[in-house]
Amino acid sequence: YRIAEPLPDNYPFGSLKTSRASLSFQVGPDLKSNYNYNRVLTEENYSNRYGLQIGYGRKANWDDENRFYFGGLFHAWTSAASFTLFDDRKATESRSQLAIGPYISYGSWRGNGKQLTIQGALLVNYTRNIVKQEDVSAFQEERIFKGFSLSPKISSFFQMETNTPDVDFIAGMDVQFYLPQTLKSSTEPETDFWSDFNSSTDSVSIPFSAHWSLFIGIQTNY
């Protein structure tokens, strides 16, 4: 009996690689949420979200099959939206988010240099919306709305070995969930474009919702 070549690294011993890091680029539809404008919206347009995600993990000490990993995720994304109000005002919103938190992943299937992984994370988000309004006379005002929140995130991705040792190609999909939350501004309005500063309506409202993203990137094992 002869084992098929090429032989695995470190054969006949198990792999000594217990850490992995990943870098991926994400794209997906934006959340349909916005500032609570004091006029009816007659037109609204949302861009896609574009982002970057970095992950780092280590193999669980008790896992002899190299399937369970614990680690941390960081992501950043940005998007934009534009609106027309009933009084012909124009509004734009520049949205961004930074998030960080722990994750656990499990390699549910693998074979011939390929693997399917499922992953769950709990993220702390810092979300910011820059809202700018402009009336028909070209007078404009801009305010920043921001806030912190928690959100779970689940992912499933396919990884495949490349010709570069210890570097895999990854591609997959994730879903991030949001609990109801509001983003508030610390600056009082100077015009009547906005809702009453002391009211709950002077905010960006994010309902219970979720958004999905597709991502591609690379993963290193060491």
PDB file of N, CA, C and O in Angstrom, residues 73-133:
ATOM      1  N   LEU A  73     -13.715  39.125  15.051  1.00  0.00           N
ATOM      2  CA  LEU A  73     -14.004  39.739  13.753  1.00  0.00           C
ATOM      3  C   LEU A  73     -13.998  41.253  13.889  1.00  0.00           C
ATOM      4  O   LEU A  73     -14.399  41.799  14.921  1.00  0.00           O
ATOM      5  N   PHE A  74     -13.572  41.905  12.831  1.00  0.00           N
ATOM      6  CA  PHE A  74     -13.721  43.357  12.702  1.00  0.00           C
ATOM      7  C   PHE A  74     -14.239  43.643  11.313  1.00  0.00           C
ATOM      8  O   PHE A  74     -13.733  43.080  10.327  1.00  0.00           O
ATOM      9  N   HIS A  75     -15.247  44.495  11.209  1.00  0.00           N
ATOM     10  CA  HIS A  75     -15.683  44.903   9.868  1.00  0.00           C
ATOM     11  C   HIS A  75     -15.970  46.397   9.827  1.00  0.00           C
ATOM     12  O   HIS A  75     -16.246  47.032  10.848  1.00  0.00           O
ATOM     13  N   ALA A  76     -15.896  46.929   8.624  1.00  0.00           N
ATOM     14  CA  ALA A  76     -16.218  48.335   8.360  1.00  0.00           C
ATOM     15  C   ALA A  76     -16.957  48.384   7.038  1.00  0.00           C
ATOM     16  O   ALA A  76     -16.554  47.723   6.071  1.00  0.00           O
ATOM     17  N   TRP A  77     -18.072  49.120   6.996  1.00  0.00           N
ATOM     18  CA  TRP A  77     -18.779  49.272   5.726  1.00  0.00           C
ATOM     19  C   TRP A  77     -19.319  50.689   5.593  1.00  0.00           C
ATOM     20  O   TRP A  77     -19.438  51.427   6.567  1.00  0.00           O
ATOM     21  N   THR A  78     -19.641  51.030   4.364  1.00  0.00           N
ATOM     22  CA  THR A  78     -20.183  52.354   4.068  1.00  0.00           C
ATOM     23  C   THR A  78     -21.240  52.242   2.979  1.00  0.00           C
ATOM     24  O   THR A  78     -21.218  51.299   2.160  1.00  0.00           O
ATOM     25  N   SER A  79     -22.182  53.184   2.977  1.00  0.00           N
ATOM     26  CA  SER A  79     -23.227  53.220   1.964  1.00  0.00           C
ATOM     27  C   SER A  79     -23.783  54.635   1.893  1.00  0.00           C
ATOM     28  O   SER A  79     -23.382  55.514   2.672  1.00  0.00           O
ATOM     29  N   ALA A  80     -24.711  54.869   0.986  1.00  0.00           N
ATOM     30  CA  ALA A  80     -25.289  56.205   0.818  1.00  0.00           C
ATOM     31  C   ALA A  80     -26.749  56.075   0.402  1.00  0.00           C
ATOM     32  O   ALA A  80     -27.172  55.055  -0.158  1.00  0.00           O
ATOM     33  N   ALA A  81     -27.519  57.120   0.692  1.00  0.00           N
ATOM     34  CA  ALA A  81     -28.919  57.170   0.287  1.00  0.00           C
ATOM     35  C   ALA A  81     -29.289  58.607  -0.014  1.00  0.00           C
ATOM     36  O   ALA A  81     -28.711  59.545   0.547  1.00  0.00           O
ATOM     37  N   SER A  82     -30.253  58.788  -0.906  1.00  0.00           N
ATOM     38  CA  SER A  82     -30.724  60.132  -1.236  1.00  0.00           C
ATOM     39  C   SER A  82     -32.249  60.137  -1.237  1.00  0.00           C
ATOM     40  O   SER A  82     -32.893  59.128  -1.565  1.00  0.00           O
ATOM     41  N   PHE A  83     -32.820  61.314  -0.882  1.00  0.00           N
ATOM     42  CA  PHE A  83     -34.267  61.427  -0.741  1.00  0.00           C
ATOM     43  C   PHE A  83     -34.737  62.772  -1.296  1.00  0.00           C
ATOM     44  O   PHE A  83     -34.005  63.762  -1.256  1.00  0.00           O
ATOM     45  N   THR A  84     -35.966  62.785  -1.787  1.00  0.00           N
ATOM     46  CA  THR A  84     -36.657  64.025  -2.132  1.00  0.00           C
ATOM     47  C   THR A  84     -37.888  64.123  -1.244  1.00  0.00           C
ATOM     48  O   THR A  84     -38.647  63.149  -1.116  1.00  0.00           O
ATOM     49  N   LEU A  85     -38.074  65.292  -0.617  1.00  0.00           N
ATOM     50  CA  LEU A  85     -39.199  65.491   0.285  1.00  0.00           C
ATOM     51  C   LEU A  85     -40.342  66.209  -0.426  1.00  0.00           C
ATOM     52  O   LEU A  85     -40.155  66.800  -1.500  1.00  0.00           O
ATOM     53  N   PHE A  86     -41.504  66.197   0.205  1.00  0.00           N
ATOM     54  CA  PHE A  86     -42.701  66.769  -0.399  1.00  0.00           C
ATOM     55  C   PHE A  86     -42.556  68.256  -0.712  1.00  0.00           C
ATOM     56  O   PHE A  86     -43.150  68.757  -1.667  1.00  0.00           O
ATOM     57  N   ASP A  87     -41.752  68.998   0.090  1.00  0.00           N
ATOM     58  CA  ASP A  87     -41.549  70.428  -0.156  1.00  0.00           C
ATOM     59  C   ASP A  87     -40.357  70.681  -1.080  1.00  0.00           C
ATOM     60  O   ASP A  87     -39.823  71.783  -1.122  1.00  0.00           O
ATOM     61  N   ASP A  88     -39.936  69.644  -1.825  1.00  0.00           N
ATOM     62  CA  ASP A  88     -38.842  69.710  -2.804  1.00  0.00           C
ATOM     63  C   ASP A  88     -37.461  69.839  -2.172  1.00  0.00           C
ATOM     64  O   ASP A  88     -36.484  70.119  -2.867  1.00  0.00           O
ATOM     65  N   ARG A  89     -37.364  69.669  -0.865  1.00  0.00           N
ATOM     66  CA  ARG A  89     -36.045  69.567  -0.256  1.00  0.00           C
ATOM     67  C   ARG A  89     -35.340  68.299  -0.747  1.00  0.00           C
ATOM     68  O   ARG A  89     -35.990  67.285  -1.029  1.00  0.00           O
ATOM     69  N   LYS A  90     -34.010  68.367  -0.813  1.00  0.00           N
ATOM     70  CA  LYS A  90     -33.188  67.206  -1.128  1.00  0.00           C
ATOM     71  C   LYS A  90     -32.418  66.810   0.133  1.00  0.00           C
ATOM     72  O   LYS A  90     -31.924  67.677   0.863  1.00  0.00           O
ATOM     73  N   ALA A  91     -32.319  65.525   0.372  1.00  0.00           N
ATOM     74  CA  ALA A  91     -31.576  65.034   1.531  1.00  0.00           C
ATOM     75  C   ALA A  91     -30.678  63.887   1.100  1.00  0.00           C
ATOM     76  O   ALA A  91     -31.047  63.075   0.239  1.00  0.00           O
ATOM     77  N   THR A  92     -29.493  63.844   1.690  1.00  0.00           N
ATOM     78  CA  THR A  92     -28.577  62.726   1.461  1.00  0.00           C
ATOM     79  C   THR A  92     -28.111  62.199   2.808  1.00  0.00           C
ATOM     80  O   THR A  92     -27.976  62.953   3.777  1.00  0.00           O
ATOM     81  N   GLU A  93     -27.875  60.912   2.860  1.00  0.00           N
ATOM     82  CA  GLU A  93     -27.364  60.275   4.066  1.00  0.00           C
ATOM     83  C   GLU A  93     -26.142  59.433   3.705  1.00  0.00           C
ATOM     84  O   GLU A  93     -26.230  58.556   2.838  1.00  0.00           O
ATOM     85  N   SER A  94     -25.041  59.713   4.364  1.00  0.00           N
ATOM     86  CA  SER A  94     -23.811  58.923   4.214  1.00  0.00           C
ATOM     87  C   SER A  94     -23.695  58.041   5.453  1.00  0.00           C
ATOM     88  O   SER A  94     -23.525  58.560   6.556  1.00  0.00           O
ATOM     89  N   ARG A  95     -23.795  56.745   5.251  1.00  0.00           N
ATOM     90  CA  ARG A  95     -23.836  55.822   6.375  1.00  0.00           C
ATOM     91  C   ARG A  95     -22.529  55.045   6.478  1.00  0.00           C
ATOM     92  O   ARG A  95     -21.914  54.698   5.475  1.00  0.00           O
ATOM     93  N   SER A  96     -22.131  54.719   7.697  1.00  0.00           N
ATOM     94  CA  SER A  96     -20.941  53.906   7.906  1.00  0.00           C
ATOM     95  C   SER A  96     -21.080  53.152   9.219  1.00  0.00           C
ATOM     96  O   SER A  96     -21.837  53.550  10.109  1.00  0.00           O
ATOM     97  N   GLN A  97     -20.338  52.065   9.329  1.00  0.00           N
ATOM     98  CA  GLN A  97     -20.366  51.267  10.554  1.00  0.00           C
ATOM     99  C   GLN A  97     -19.016  50.611  10.794  1.00  0.00           C
ATOM    100  O   GLN A  97     -18.390  50.100   9.855  1.00  0.00           O
ATOM    101  N   LEU A  98     -18.582  50.622  12.050  1.00  0.00           N
ATOM    102  CA  LEU A  98     -17.437  49.849  12.521  1.00  0.00           C
ATOM    103  C   LEU A  98     -17.969  48.851  13.538  1.00  0.00           C
ATOM    104  O   LEU A  98     -18.821  49.191  14.365  1.00  0.00           O
ATOM    105  N   ALA A  99     -17.483  47.618  13.485  1.00  0.00           N
ATOM    106  CA  ALA A  99     -17.977  46.597  14.410  1.00  0.00           C
ATOM    107  C   ALA A  99     -16.851  45.641  14.774  1.00  0.00           C
ATOM    108  O   ALA A  99     -15.962  45.359  13.960  1.00  0.00           O
ATOM    109  N   ILE A 100     -16.904  45.129  16.003  1.00  0.00           N
ATOM    110  CA  ILE A 100     -15.910  44.173  16.474  1.00  0.00           C
ATOM    111  C   ILE A 100     -16.568  43.227  17.460  1.00  0.00           C
ATOM    112  O   ILE A 100     -17.504  43.614  18.177  1.00  0.00           O
ATOM    113  N   GLY A 101     -16.112  41.977  17.483  1.00  0.00           N
ATOM    114  CA  GLY A 101     -16.682  41.027  18.420  1.00  0.00           C
ATOM    115  C   GLY A 101     -16.132  39.624  18.230  1.00  0.00           C
ATOM    116  O   GLY A 101     -15.422  39.338  17.265  1.00  0.00           O
ATOM    117  N   PRO A 102     -16.471  38.708  19.150  1.00  0.00           N
ATOM    118  CA  PRO A 102     -15.976  37.327  19.082  1.00  0.00           C
ATOM    119  C   PRO A 102     -16.790  36.465  18.124  1.00  0.00           C
ATOM    120  O   PRO A 102     -17.943  36.760  17.821  1.00  0.00           O
ATOM    121  N   TYR A 103     -16.170  35.389  17.657  1.00  0.00           N
ATOM    122  CA  TYR A 103     -16.878  34.446  16.802  1.00  0.00           C
ATOM    123  C   TYR A 103     -16.467  33.018  17.141  1.00  0.00           C
ATOM    124  O   TYR A 103     -15.429  32.769  17.766  1.00  0.00           O
ATOM    125  N   ILE A 104     -17.294  32.082  16.710  1.00  0.00           N
ATOM    126  CA  ILE A 104     -16.980  30.656  16.735  1.00  0.00           C
ATOM    127  C   ILE A 104     -17.314  30.096  15.362  1.00  0.00           C
ATOM    128  O   ILE A 104     -18.329  30.464  14.767  1.00  0.00           O
ATOM    129  N   SER A 105     -16.462  29.225  14.838  1.00  0.00           N
ATOM    130  CA  SER A 105     -16.711  28.637  13.524  1.00  0.00           C
ATOM    131  C   SER A 105     -16.513  27.125  13.580  1.00  0.00           C
ATOM    132  O   SER A 105     -15.786  26.599  14.428  1.00  0.00           O
ATOM    133  N   TYR A 106     -17.173  26.461  12.648  1.00  0.00           N
ATOM    134  CA  TYR A 106     -17.103  25.003  12.584  1.00  0.00           C
ATOM    135  C   TYR A 106     -17.024  24.574  11.126  1.00  0.00           C
ATOM    136  O   TYR A 106     -17.849  24.984  10.294  1.00  0.00           O
ATOM    137  N   GLY A 107     -16.019  23.757  10.799  1.00  0.00           N
ATOM    138  CA  GLY A 107     -15.897  23.203   9.462  1.00  0.00           C
ATOM    139  C   GLY A 107     -16.834  22.018   9.299  1.00  0.00           C
ATOM    140  O   GLY A 107     -16.530  20.906   9.745  1.00  0.00           O
ATOM    141  N   SER A 108     -17.986  22.255   8.665  1.00  0.00           N
ATOM    142  CA  SER A 108     -19.030  21.231   8.618  1.00  0.00           C
ATOM    143  C   SER A 108     -18.784  20.159   7.559  1.00  0.00           C
ATOM    144  O   SER A 108     -19.297  19.052   7.658  1.00  0.00           O
ATOM    145  N   TRP A 109     -18.047  20.501   6.519  1.00  0.00           N
ATOM    146  CA  TRP A 109     -17.734  19.533   5.457  1.00  0.00           C
ATOM    147  C   TRP A 109     -16.388  19.886   4.862  1.00  0.00           C
ATOM    148  O   TRP A 109     -16.035  21.068   4.728  1.00  0.00           O
ATOM    149  N   ARG A 110     -15.614  18.864   4.497  1.00  0.00           N
ATOM    150  CA  ARG A 110     -14.334  19.128   3.831  1.00  0.00           C
ATOM    151  C   ARG A 110     -13.895  17.906   3.048  1.00  0.00           C
ATOM    152  O   ARG A 110     -14.309  16.780   3.328  1.00  0.00           O
ATOM    153  N   GLY A 111     -13.047  18.173   2.043  1.00  0.00           N
ATOM    154  CA  GLY A 111     -12.508  17.107   1.218  1.00  0.00           C
ATOM    155  C   GLY A 111     -11.781  17.666   0.017  1.00  0.00           C
ATOM    156  O   GLY A 111     -12.195  18.673  -0.560  1.00  0.00           O
ATOM    157  N   ASN A 112     -10.667  17.046  -0.359  1.00  0.00           N
ATOM    158  CA  ASN A 112      -9.888  17.425  -1.537  1.00  0.00           C
ATOM    159  C   ASN A 112      -9.515  18.908  -1.535  1.00  0.00           C
ATOM    160  O   ASN A 112      -9.671  19.606  -2.543  1.00  0.00           O
ATOM    161  N   GLY A 113      -9.024  19.399  -0.401  1.00  0.00           N
ATOM    162  CA  GLY A 113      -8.572  20.784  -0.335  1.00  0.00           C
ATOM    163  C   GLY A 113      -9.681  21.805  -0.267  1.00  0.00           C
ATOM    164  O   GLY A 113      -9.435  23.003  -0.446  1.00  0.00           O
ATOM    165  N   LYS A 114     -10.898  21.360   0.007  1.00  0.00           N
ATOM    166  CA  LYS A 114     -12.043  22.269   0.090  1.00  0.00           C
ATOM    167  C   LYS A 114     -12.731  22.089   1.433  1.00  0.00           C
ATOM    168  O   LYS A 114     -12.654  21.018   2.041  1.00  0.00           O
ATOM    169  N   GLN A 115     -13.422  23.130   1.885  1.00  0.00           N
ATOM    170  CA  GLN A 115     -14.147  23.049   3.157  1.00  0.00           C
ATOM    171  C   GLN A 115     -15.313  24.022   3.156  1.00  0.00           C
ATOM    172  O   GLN A 115     -15.221  25.122   2.616  1.00  0.00           O
ATOM    173  N   LEU A 116     -16.418  23.601   3.777  1.00  0.00           N
ATOM    174  CA  LEU A 116     -17.562  24.468   4.012  1.00  0.00           C
ATOM    175  C   LEU A 116     -17.618  24.764   5.503  1.00  0.00           C
ATOM    176  O   LEU A 116     -17.644  23.842   6.321  1.00  0.00           O
ATOM    177  N   THR A 117     -17.631  26.056   5.842  1.00  0.00           N
ATOM    178  CA  THR A 117     -17.567  26.486   7.245  1.00  0.00           C
ATOM    179  C   THR A 117     -18.810  27.307   7.587  1.00  0.00           C
ATOM    180  O   THR A 117     -19.259  28.128   6.782  1.00  0.00           O
ATOM    181  N   ILE A 118     -19.347  27.066   8.783  1.00  0.00           N
ATOM    182  CA  ILE A 118     -20.417  27.919   9.314  1.00  0.00           C
ATOM    183  C   ILE A 118     -19.857  28.673  10.509  1.00  0.00           C
ATOM    184  O   ILE A 118     -19.004  28.159  11.239  1.00  0.00           O
ATOM    185  N   GLN A 119     -20.325  29.894  10.696  1.00  0.00           N
ATOM    186  CA  GLN A 119     -19.715  30.773  11.694  1.00  0.00           C
ATOM    187  C   GLN A 119     -20.776  31.668  12.330  1.00  0.00           C
ATOM    188  O   GLN A 119     -21.701  32.116  11.645  1.00  0.00           O
ATOM    189  N   GLY A 120     -20.648  31.914  13.616  1.00  0.00           N
ATOM    190  CA  GLY A 120     -21.531  32.828  14.324  1.00  0.00           C
ATOM    191  C   GLY A 120     -20.727  33.820  15.132  1.00  0.00           C
ATOM    192  O   GLY A 120     -19.688  33.466  15.708  1.00  0.00           O
ATOM    193  N   ALA A 121     -21.188  35.074  15.180  1.00  0.00           N
ATOM    194  CA  ALA A 121     -20.465  36.130  15.896  1.00  0.00           C
ATOM    195  C   ALA A 121     -21.456  37.031  16.610  1.00  0.00           C
ATOM    196  O   ALA A 121     -22.631  37.116  16.233  1.00  0.00           O
ATOM    197  N   LEU A 122     -20.972  37.707  17.646  1.00  0.00           N
ATOM    198  CA  LEU A 122     -21.745  38.738  18.341  1.00  0.00           C
ATOM    199  C   LEU A 122     -20.927  40.016  18.297  1.00  0.00           C
ATOM    200  O   LEU A 122     -19.829  40.073  18.855  1.00  0.00           O
ATOM    201  N   LEU A 123     -21.457  41.050  17.646  1.00  0.00           N
ATOM    202  CA  LEU A 123     -20.699  42.248  17.348  1.00  0.00           C
ATOM    203  C   LEU A 123     -21.191  43.452  18.140  1.00  0.00           C
ATOM    204  O   LEU A 123     -22.399  43.593  18.389  1.00  0.00           O
ATOM    205  N   VAL A 124     -20.252  44.310  18.514  1.00  0.00           N
ATOM    206  CA  VAL A 124     -20.563  45.632  19.045  1.00  0.00           C
ATOM    207  C   VAL A 124     -20.389  46.614  17.894  1.00  0.00           C
ATOM    208  O   VAL A 124     -19.292  46.723  17.317  1.00  0.00           O
ATOM    209  N   ASN A 125     -21.464  47.317  17.536  1.00  0.00           N
ATOM    210  CA  ASN A 125     -21.452  48.211  16.373  1.00  0.00           C
ATOM    211  C   ASN A 125     -21.387  49.676  16.792  1.00  0.00           C
ATOM    212  O   ASN A 125     -22.061  50.082  17.736  1.00  0.00           O
ATOM    213  N   TYR A 126     -20.589  50.432  16.052  1.00  0.00           N
ATOM    214  CA  TYR A 126     -20.659  51.894  16.106  1.00  0.00           C
ATOM    215  C   TYR A 126     -21.156  52.344  14.744  1.00  0.00           C
ATOM    216  O   TYR A 126     -20.465  52.178  13.729  1.00  0.00           O
ATOM    217  N   THR A 127     -22.369  52.878  14.697  1.00  0.00           N
ATOM    218  CA  THR A 127     -23.006  53.262  13.434  1.00  0.00           C
ATOM    219  C   THR A 127     -23.149  54.777  13.369  1.00  0.00           C
ATOM    220  O   THR A 127     -23.533  55.407  14.367  1.00  0.00           O
ATOM    221  N   ARG A 128     -22.849  55.341  12.202  1.00  0.00           N
ATOM    222  CA  ARG A 128     -22.920  56.797  12.032  1.00  0.00           C
ATOM    223  C   ARG A 128     -23.607  57.134  10.720  1.00  0.00           C
ATOM    224  O   ARG A 128     -23.310  56.548   9.676  1.00  0.00           O
ATOM    225  N   ASN A 129     -24.541  58.077  10.794  1.00  0.00           N
ATOM    226  CA  ASN A 129     -25.198  58.622   9.602  1.00  0.00           C
ATOM    227  C   ASN A 129     -24.942  60.129   9.540  1.00  0.00           C
ATOM    228  O   ASN A 129     -25.250  60.843  10.504  1.00  0.00           O
ATOM    229  N   ILE A 130     -24.399  60.592   8.430  1.00  0.00           N
ATOM    230  CA  ILE A 130     -24.251  62.028   8.189  1.00  0.00           C
ATOM    231  C   ILE A 130     -25.409  62.451   7.298  1.00  0.00           C
ATOM    232  O   ILE A 130     -25.506  62.032   6.137  1.00  0.00           O
ATOM    233  N   VAL A 131     -26.324  63.244   7.852  1.00  0.00           N
ATOM    234  CA  VAL A 131     -27.540  63.638   7.142  1.00  0.00           C
ATOM    235  C   VAL A 131     -27.415  65.093   6.711  1.00  0.00           C
ATOM    236  O   VAL A 131     -27.160  65.982   7.538  1.00  0.00           O
ATOM    237  N   LYS A 132     -27.581  65.339   5.419  1.00  0.00           N
ATOM    238  CA  LYS A 132     -27.510  66.700   4.875  1.00  0.00           C
ATOM    239  C   LYS A 132     -28.804  66.992   4.124  1.00  0.00           C
ATOM    240  O   LYS A 132     -29.239  66.200   3.291  1.00  0.00           O
ATOM    241  N   GLN A 133     -29.393  68.168   4.431  1.00  0.00           N
ATOM    242  CA  GLN A 133     -30.613  68.598   3.748  1.00  0.00           C
ATOM    243  C   GLN A 133     -30.369  69.934   3.047  1.00  0.00           C
ATOM    244  O   GLN A 133     -29.635  70.785   3.558  1.00  0.00           O
TER     245      GLN A 133
END
